[in-house]
Amino acid sequence: MIDNIIKQIDRIAQAHPERLSYTYEDHTYTFGDLAQASDRVAHFLQAQDLPAKAPVIIYGEQTFAMVASFLGAVKAGHGYIPIDTHSPNERIIQIHDVAKPAAILATDDLPVNFPDLPIYTPDKLSAIRENGDTDYDHSQSVSGDDTFYIIFTSGTTGVPKGVQISHTNLLSYVNWAISDFDLPEGIRCLSQAPYSFDLSVMDLYPSWALGGNLVALPKRTTDNFMLLFKALPGLKLQEWVSTPSFIEICLLDPNFSAKNYPDLRYFLFCGEELTVKTANTLMARFPEAKIFNTYGPTETTVAVTAVEITHAITAEYDRLPIGYAKADTKIYAVDQKGARVAPGTLGELIIEGPSVSKGYLNNPEKTKKAFFQDGQYSAYRSGDLGFVDANGLIFYRGRTDFQVKLHGFRIELEDVDHALDALSGVKQASVVPKYNNVHKVSQLVAFVVPTKQPDDAGAYVADLKEQLTKTAMSYMIPQRIEVKQKLPLTVNGKIDRKALIAEVNPA
């Protein structure tokens, strides 16, 4: 068991400086490189006289510069906010406005400007990583309840929420992950999820804590099946971390099997529901591999449950369990009044333990609504429907509100509503999920009432989608938009989203 994530990574760098820590296409970086680059970033940040413990935004792609900046920021005493280069400008501005960061480390060209704070450019950061001083005040480094990172998720009012994860939160997760998944030292692990998505933490810190090598797969590769299927065999992976949706894409390639991936022995899934069909296909392709289904909201640090999927489990359940709670965490279901329900009874899942976030950055109202104190640790109202059986095995059965997951990304439907409502030519809009035959969200469907009926509905819809690319993340843009003269209303005069859901998902 480790007691400090930063010190653990540095210990490995001192003991094994030539061991690989990061691979990005044809570029490889050692733990010595990682320690030196992050030390230099830490020295630079401490020399800037930034407000103590104030967060910094780190902008970029899945490059070594990005992850070295993460580690450098926390060494300097600043939690970091990762923003991916594929984020719309409006989202970057929103995160800036909510977070009030001390600075921005732009490892890639930043498309917006903020005159109110220092922005360190890619060239500046490159010079620092290559030639900066390495000495810094270790006593200022992030530890204990200090914020380690902040992931921004979708918000119901159109404003994203910043989930604060402390060193203590992350340490609870990392120690559980490296022990319960029985991962070996020096593991070579896939890094596919963007760093603005907390699934990326599932591969990043457990791998480094074990002296492992993260093998990054850029978005331009994952977006092109031909490039993806060509690149994967050469990565020589031992551990696979992704959403179920991504593995389903990879299983389309008949060559994706143990014969061509002889070292791949660990599969970890989180972010959305793993189906029996996908699990059975994967077990047939990789009969010797360990396959883990996990669950956890961003607010509870990546994952808090796990179960190894076997043929016995897929034979017993038509919807797979999400696992058992990790040893330091309590998970139970409550009814609408907040009272605990009996084993096997459906209710809202409550998560309590040392990996539960301190709350949302600069948002006490939302924090008070979602988090509460119940004993030694904070507890989080997940908004997820599920039940815990008599043996402690937990099952997920959907959302209590109108939040959904699509391809692993958490999306507030009202957030997409707001984005549509803000577009020119839209009078009224509502977005609903379409489910497939295994209860997973397969697409978002938007119903839109235009300010005036268009002559060409197809051109109108295409224009709406084009406008959305400027204000919404790509995964939030509805795959289908239907033009309506009016939307159904409830007796209270609100848009009847449930009626629209029923229309999209007929019984």
C-alpha atoms as one frame of an Amber mdcrd trajectory, in Angstrom:
protein
   0.000   0.000   0.000   1.336   3.420  -0.939   0.923   6.523   1.220   1.723
   9.315  -1.241   1.197   9.238  -5.002   3.783  11.890  -5.887   6.477  10.314
  -3.704   5.687   6.858  -5.099   6.214   8.038  -8.691   9.460   9.766  -7.702
  10.666   6.633  -5.870  10.221   4.628  -9.062  12.013   7.317 -11.066  14.973
   7.172  -8.669  15.121   3.371  -8.583  14.373   2.778 -12.286  15.082   5.991
 -14.237  15.306   4.149 -17.568  11.972   2.356 -17.197   9.364   3.587 -19.679
   6.572   5.735 -18.241   4.813   7.038 -21.357   4.540   6.125 -25.022   2.927
   8.410 -27.596   3.070   7.026 -31.125   6.813   6.824 -31.951   7.921   8.789
 -28.880   8.887   7.115 -25.600   9.609   8.732 -22.240  11.228   7.205 -19.169
  10.430   7.722 -15.507  13.610   9.761 -15.392  12.186  11.996 -18.122   8.893
  12.248 -16.238  10.519  13.183 -12.939  12.811  15.767 -14.520  10.107  17.407
 -16.659   7.589  17.567 -13.799  10.217  18.916 -11.378  10.988  21.699 -13.824
   7.312  22.579 -14.223   6.964  22.575 -10.413   9.961  24.905  -9.999   8.581
  27.281 -12.614   5.088  27.418 -11.100   6.408  28.038  -7.598   8.518  30.908
  -8.954   5.418  32.646 -10.386   4.002  33.673  -7.018   0.578  32.224  -7.812
  -2.116  32.132  -5.102  -1.418  29.196  -2.782  -3.238  25.978  -3.708  -5.240
  27.737  -6.442  -6.060  25.382  -9.351  -4.457  25.720 -12.768  -5.988  24.775
 -16.105  -3.885  22.435 -18.252  -4.918  22.420 -21.889  -3.822  19.893 -24.488
  -4.023  16.389 -25.927  -2.817  12.974 -24.767   0.841  13.959 -24.940   3.760
  13.641 -22.564   3.716  17.424 -22.156   0.187  17.161 -20.770   0.833  14.449
 -18.177   4.193  15.936 -17.133   2.344  19.202 -16.515  -0.229  17.365 -14.354
   2.516  15.980 -12.151   4.415  19.268 -12.126   1.328  21.181 -11.014   0.612
  18.931  -8.022   4.301  18.922  -7.066   4.104  22.721  -6.993   0.991  22.573
  -4.809  -1.711  23.289  -7.383  -4.583  21.015  -8.338  -5.068  20.807 -12.079
  -8.069  21.095 -14.385  -7.582  19.113 -17.624  -9.215  20.537 -20.750  -9.064
  18.615 -24.006  -8.226  20.330 -27.308 -11.510  19.113 -28.792 -13.510  21.218
 -26.327 -15.610  24.053 -27.820 -14.405  27.555 -27.001 -17.566  28.264 -25.022
 -16.869  25.348 -22.689 -13.304  26.544 -22.092 -14.695  29.973 -21.199 -17.322
  28.456 -18.897 -14.717  26.374 -17.045 -12.509  29.436 -16.670 -15.424  31.472
 -15.287 -16.382  28.789 -12.752 -12.872  27.735 -11.713 -11.203  31.157 -11.464
  -7.816  29.482 -12.063  -4.449  30.935 -11.123  -2.983  30.271 -14.575  -3.328
  28.237 -17.756  -0.640  25.829 -18.939  -1.320  25.498 -22.661   0.583  22.470
 -23.951  -1.249  23.071 -27.240  -2.309  26.344 -28.856  -5.135  27.824 -26.772
  -7.976  29.051 -29.047  -9.244  31.701 -26.591  -7.551  34.438 -24.590  -8.010
  35.449 -20.970  -6.426  38.820 -20.164  -7.065  38.335 -16.443  -4.500  35.573
 -15.857  -1.118  34.280 -17.051  -1.162  31.850 -19.970   1.991  29.823 -20.516
   2.341  28.905 -24.194   3.453  25.585 -25.714   6.867  27.049 -26.601   7.347
  28.446 -23.101   6.405  25.145 -21.456   8.620  23.180 -23.847  11.606  25.362
 -22.897  10.816  24.865 -19.203  10.609  21.065 -19.525  13.899  20.954 -21.448
  16.023  23.534 -19.642  14.322  24.658 -16.422  15.613  24.250 -12.892  14.527
  21.101 -11.067  14.606  22.242  -7.442  11.274  23.070  -5.807   9.758  23.205
  -2.334   8.461  19.683  -1.717   6.608  20.811   1.409   4.118  22.688  -0.788
   3.154  19.622  -2.846  -0.466  18.472  -2.918  -1.226  16.008  -0.103  -4.036
  14.974   2.235  -7.261  16.862   1.546  -5.604  19.254  -0.926  -7.254  19.135
  -4.338  -5.292  16.929  -6.758  -7.429  17.399  -9.865 -10.796  18.836 -10.916
 -12.881  17.194 -13.643 -15.694  19.270 -15.134 -18.892  17.384 -15.906 -22.163
  18.373 -17.539 -24.456  20.663 -15.541 -28.259  20.924 -15.581 -28.241  24.696
 -16.150 -25.807  24.584 -19.030 -22.895  25.480 -16.729 -20.429  22.611 -16.108
 -19.692  21.457 -12.553 -16.109  21.043 -11.326 -15.689  17.850  -9.281 -12.830
  18.302  -6.808 -10.758  15.182  -6.130  -8.256  15.370  -3.292  -5.013  13.463
  -2.822  -6.774  11.404  -0.134  -9.615  10.586  -2.557  -7.192   9.530  -5.297
  -5.005   7.540  -2.897  -8.040   5.508  -1.785  -8.794   4.665  -5.409  -5.210
   3.875  -6.459  -4.495   1.544  -3.530  -7.722  -0.339  -4.215  -7.069  -0.591
  -7.954  -3.524  -1.950  -7.720  -4.515  -4.542  -5.117  -7.992  -5.741  -6.096
  -7.248  -6.034  -9.823  -3.990  -7.848  -9.032  -2.054  -5.745 -11.535   1.658
  -6.603 -11.897   4.522  -4.169 -11.490   5.656  -2.455 -14.691   2.366  -3.091
 -16.507   1.930  -1.738 -20.039  -1.504  -0.112 -20.104  -3.696   1.482 -22.758
  -4.399   5.212 -22.314  -7.329   5.923 -24.635  -9.777   8.190 -22.795  -9.147
  11.953 -22.998  -7.754  13.438 -19.800 -10.846  15.610 -19.338 -12.789  12.332
 -18.815 -12.135  10.714 -15.419 -11.920   7.232 -16.938  -8.368   8.290 -17.876
  -7.444   8.231 -14.179  -8.158   4.499 -14.152  -5.054   3.909 -16.266  -2.884
   6.918 -15.381  -2.105   6.794 -11.655  -2.410   3.066 -10.870  -0.022   2.351
 -13.766   2.537   4.925 -12.650   2.238   3.755  -9.026   3.256   0.300 -10.308
   6.096   1.675 -12.424   4.096   0.952 -15.567   4.104   2.381 -19.068   1.075
   4.268 -20.360   0.554   3.773 -24.090  -1.501   6.677 -25.436  -3.907   6.275
 -28.330  -4.649   9.710 -29.879  -8.205  10.691 -30.776  -7.355  10.947 -34.484
  -6.497   7.242 -34.341  -9.526   6.115 -32.352 -11.825   8.099 -34.652 -10.584
   6.213 -37.740 -11.303   2.476 -37.645  -8.713   1.714 -40.307  -5.977   3.512
 -38.350  -7.205   2.049 -35.066  -7.171  -1.588 -36.182  -3.749  -1.069 -37.737
  -2.264   0.604 -34.645  -3.584  -1.630 -31.852  -1.508  -4.799 -32.425   1.738
  -2.823 -32.307   1.014  -1.391 -28.863   1.844  -4.694 -27.106  -0.664  -4.005
 -24.352  -1.011  -5.956 -21.122  -3.916  -3.970 -19.642  -6.948  -2.503 -21.393
  -8.986   0.334 -19.861 -12.005   1.719 -21.744 -15.745   2.098 -21.875 -17.713
  -0.925 -23.124 -18.585   1.089 -26.245 -14.943   1.339 -27.260 -14.259  -2.378
 -26.845 -17.366  -3.086 -28.926 -15.792  -1.088 -31.770 -12.549  -3.034 -31.440
 -14.391  -6.359 -31.454 -15.600  -5.502 -34.949 -12.088  -6.439 -36.048 -11.942
 -10.262 -36.284  -8.200 -10.058 -35.583  -8.815  -8.584 -32.135  -8.139 -11.770
 -30.179  -5.602 -13.389 -27.865  -3.738 -14.881 -30.832  -2.727 -11.417 -32.013
  -2.554  -9.819 -28.550  -0.741 -12.496 -26.518   0.200 -10.147 -23.634  -3.256
  -8.650 -23.102  -4.494 -10.193 -19.855  -6.487  -7.487 -18.040  -9.650  -5.690
 -19.181 -11.152  -2.961 -16.979 -14.457  -1.351 -17.948 -16.203   1.688 -16.505
 -18.355   4.589 -17.632 -21.425   2.724 -18.875 -23.190  -0.627 -18.758 -21.265
  -3.701 -19.910 -23.638  -6.096 -21.660 -23.713  -9.880 -21.419 -23.267 -10.115
 -25.189 -20.103  -8.004 -25.186 -18.691  -9.828 -22.171 -19.284 -13.246 -23.746
 -17.684 -12.175 -27.025 -14.656 -10.838 -25.188 -14.271 -13.994 -23.088 -14.402
 -16.082 -26.262 -11.687 -13.952 -27.883  -9.494 -13.735 -24.755 -10.198 -16.899
 -22.735  -7.241 -16.441 -20.349  -7.829 -12.757 -19.600  -9.339 -11.253 -16.445
 -12.342  -9.033 -17.214 -13.567  -6.572 -14.591 -16.817  -4.640 -14.637 -16.634
  -1.512 -12.468 -18.827   1.418 -11.530 -18.349   4.846 -10.031 -19.423   8.457
 -10.583 -16.761  11.134 -11.118 -17.743  12.466  -7.668 -16.473   9.301  -5.978
 -13.129   9.070  -7.842 -13.325   6.890 -10.937 -14.746   3.608  -9.583 -15.961
   2.248  -6.265 -17.186  -1.243  -7.214 -15.795  -4.152  -9.177 -16.549  -7.731
 -10.088 -14.631 -10.177 -12.256 -16.875 -11.289 -15.111 -16.954 -15.041 -15.674
 -19.056 -17.437 -17.726 -20.967 -18.292 -14.553 -21.956 -14.653 -14.078 -23.021
 -14.089 -17.680 -25.065 -17.286 -17.511 -26.815 -16.202 -14.304 -27.712 -12.581
 -15.059 -29.357 -10.946 -18.067 -27.923  -7.592 -16.876 -24.486  -7.802 -15.354
 -23.793  -6.728 -11.768 -21.530  -3.706 -11.306 -19.664  -5.389  -8.483 -18.975
  -5.224  -4.775 -18.083  -2.005  -2.977 -14.368  -1.535  -2.315 -13.370  -2.364
   1.246 -13.240   1.214   2.584 -16.588   2.228   1.042 -20.259   1.726   1.897
 -22.896   1.632  -0.842 -26.589   1.313  -0.079 -29.928   2.127  -1.683 -32.521
   4.542  -0.314 -36.134   5.326  -1.160 -37.496   8.740  -2.170 -37.609   9.809
   1.482 -33.960   8.888   2.038 -34.650   5.771   4.124 -32.524   2.693   3.485
 -34.327  -0.082   1.650 -34.088  -3.839   2.146 -31.564  -5.934   0.164 -32.761
  -6.489  -3.390 -35.030  -3.423  -3.328 -34.579  -0.756  -5.988 -33.563   2.706
  -4.806 -31.082   5.529  -5.275 -27.493   4.396  -4.678 -25.670   6.297  -1.918
 -21.875   6.101  -1.820 -19.927   6.802   1.363 -16.175   6.561   1.837 -12.737
   8.212   1.642 -12.836   8.531  -2.143 -15.985  10.714  -2.111 -15.280  14.248
  -3.335 -15.361  17.318  -1.096 -17.854  18.778  -3.580 -18.128  21.027  -6.617
 -15.656  23.855  -7.094 -17.129  27.257  -6.188 -20.642  25.815  -6.146 -21.879
  25.400  -2.547 -25.533  25.091  -3.584 -24.937  22.072  -5.852 -22.509  20.617
  -3.313 -25.061  20.767  -0.510 -27.666  19.108  -2.711 -25.457  16.175  -3.746
 -23.207  15.545  -0.716 -23.827  15.036   2.986 -21.970  13.837   6.063 -22.952
  10.438   7.435 -20.362   9.290   9.933 -16.621   9.471   9.315 -16.785  10.099
   5.582 -18.744  12.201   3.131 -21.599  10.536   1.282 -22.807  11.213  -2.267
 -26.307  10.966  -3.677 -25.487   9.312  -6.984 -28.796   9.794  -8.769 -28.340
   6.214  -9.993 -31.065   3.625  -9.528 -29.932   0.234  -8.355 -30.061  -2.364
  -5.632 -27.718  -4.302  -3.392 -28.466  -7.989  -2.945 -28.124  -9.933   0.300
 -24.503 -10.805  -0.521 -23.479  -7.202  -1.174 -23.461  -7.525  -4.968 -24.644
  -4.285  -6.577 -26.778  -3.830  -9.687 -27.378  -0.666 -11.729 -30.781  -0.001
 -13.236 -30.684   3.520 -14.698 -30.993   7.135 -13.572 -33.362   8.806 -11.130
 -33.279  12.003 -13.186 -32.699  12.877 -16.827 -28.986  12.263 -16.863 -27.697
   9.593 -19.259 -24.441   8.040 -20.357 -23.564   7.707 -24.025 -20.292   5.997
 -25.013 -19.137   6.498 -21.419 -19.748  10.252 -21.348 -22.140  11.559 -18.739
 -24.669  13.928 -20.302 -27.328  16.040 -18.623 -30.220  16.133 -21.089 -31.146
  19.589 -19.841 -27.622  20.726 -20.693 -28.219  19.759 -24.326 -31.669  21.394
 -24.153 -30.025  24.660 -23.139 -27.515  24.418 -25.969 -30.325  23.896 -28.503
 -32.522  26.615 -27.020 -29.676  29.095 -27.444 -29.435  28.510 -31.206 -30.908
  30.922 -33.720 -34.064  29.557 -35.288 -35.058  27.429 -32.263 -38.199  28.270
 -30.309 -38.331  25.162 -28.106 -36.313  21.978 -27.755 -36.102  18.793 -25.737
 -33.638  15.922 -25.939 -34.315  12.306 -24.989 -32.324   9.057 -25.050 -33.031
   6.157 -27.384 -32.209   2.785 -25.813 -31.122  -0.366 -27.586 -32.277  -3.894
 -26.761 -29.727  -4.245 -23.954 -30.828  -1.101 -22.078 -27.929   1.086 -23.208
 -28.343   4.573 -24.631 -27.619   4.233 -28.342 -28.283   7.837 -29.413 -29.692
  11.196 -28.406 -32.834  12.333 -30.186 -33.798  16.014 -30.165 -37.293  17.372
 -30.776 -37.178  20.971 -31.959 -39.893  23.553 -32.577 -38.455  26.163 -34.958
 -39.208  29.881 -34.720 -40.708  29.474 -38.185 -41.301  26.279 -40.136 -38.386
  25.743 -42.529 -38.813  25.196 -46.263 -36.122  22.493 -46.153 -36.167  20.487
 -42.888 -32.968  18.635 -43.784 -31.012  21.838 -44.319 -32.456  23.286 -41.096
 -31.347  20.244 -39.079 -27.891  20.279 -40.662 -27.528  23.953 -39.730 -28.517
  23.250 -36.111 -25.880  20.520 -35.842 -23.272  22.829 -37.329 -24.158  25.554
 -34.810 -23.909  23.047 -31.950 -20.311  22.176 -32.841 -19.369  25.682 -31.671
 -21.024  25.459 -28.254 -21.304  21.788 -27.239 -18.961  18.840 -26.871 -19.185
  16.463 -29.829 -20.636  13.644 -27.708 -23.500  15.948 -26.632 -24.733  16.680
 -30.166 -27.932  14.694 -30.900 -27.548  12.094 -33.610 -31.150  12.684 -34.684
 -33.137  15.924 -34.715 -36.854  15.890 -35.466 -38.704  19.080 -36.355 -42.071
  19.510 -34.626 -44.839  22.114 -34.664 -45.272  21.724 -30.907 -44.061  19.574
 -28.021 -46.247  17.674 -25.544 -46.714  19.376 -22.167 -47.427  18.114 -18.654
 -50.351  19.404 -16.611 -47.913  21.903 -15.081 -47.145  23.310 -18.508 -43.645
  21.840 -18.716 -42.333  19.880 -21.690 -43.366  16.262 -21.157 -39.996  14.577
 -21.611 -41.378  11.226 -20.507 -43.911  11.316 -23.345 -41.096  12.023 -25.805
 -39.039   9.175 -24.351 -41.991   6.865 -24.884 -42.312   8.072 -28.480 -38.659
   7.292 -29.188 -38.748   4.002 -27.274 -42.114   2.367 -28.035 -42.963  -0.606
 -25.864
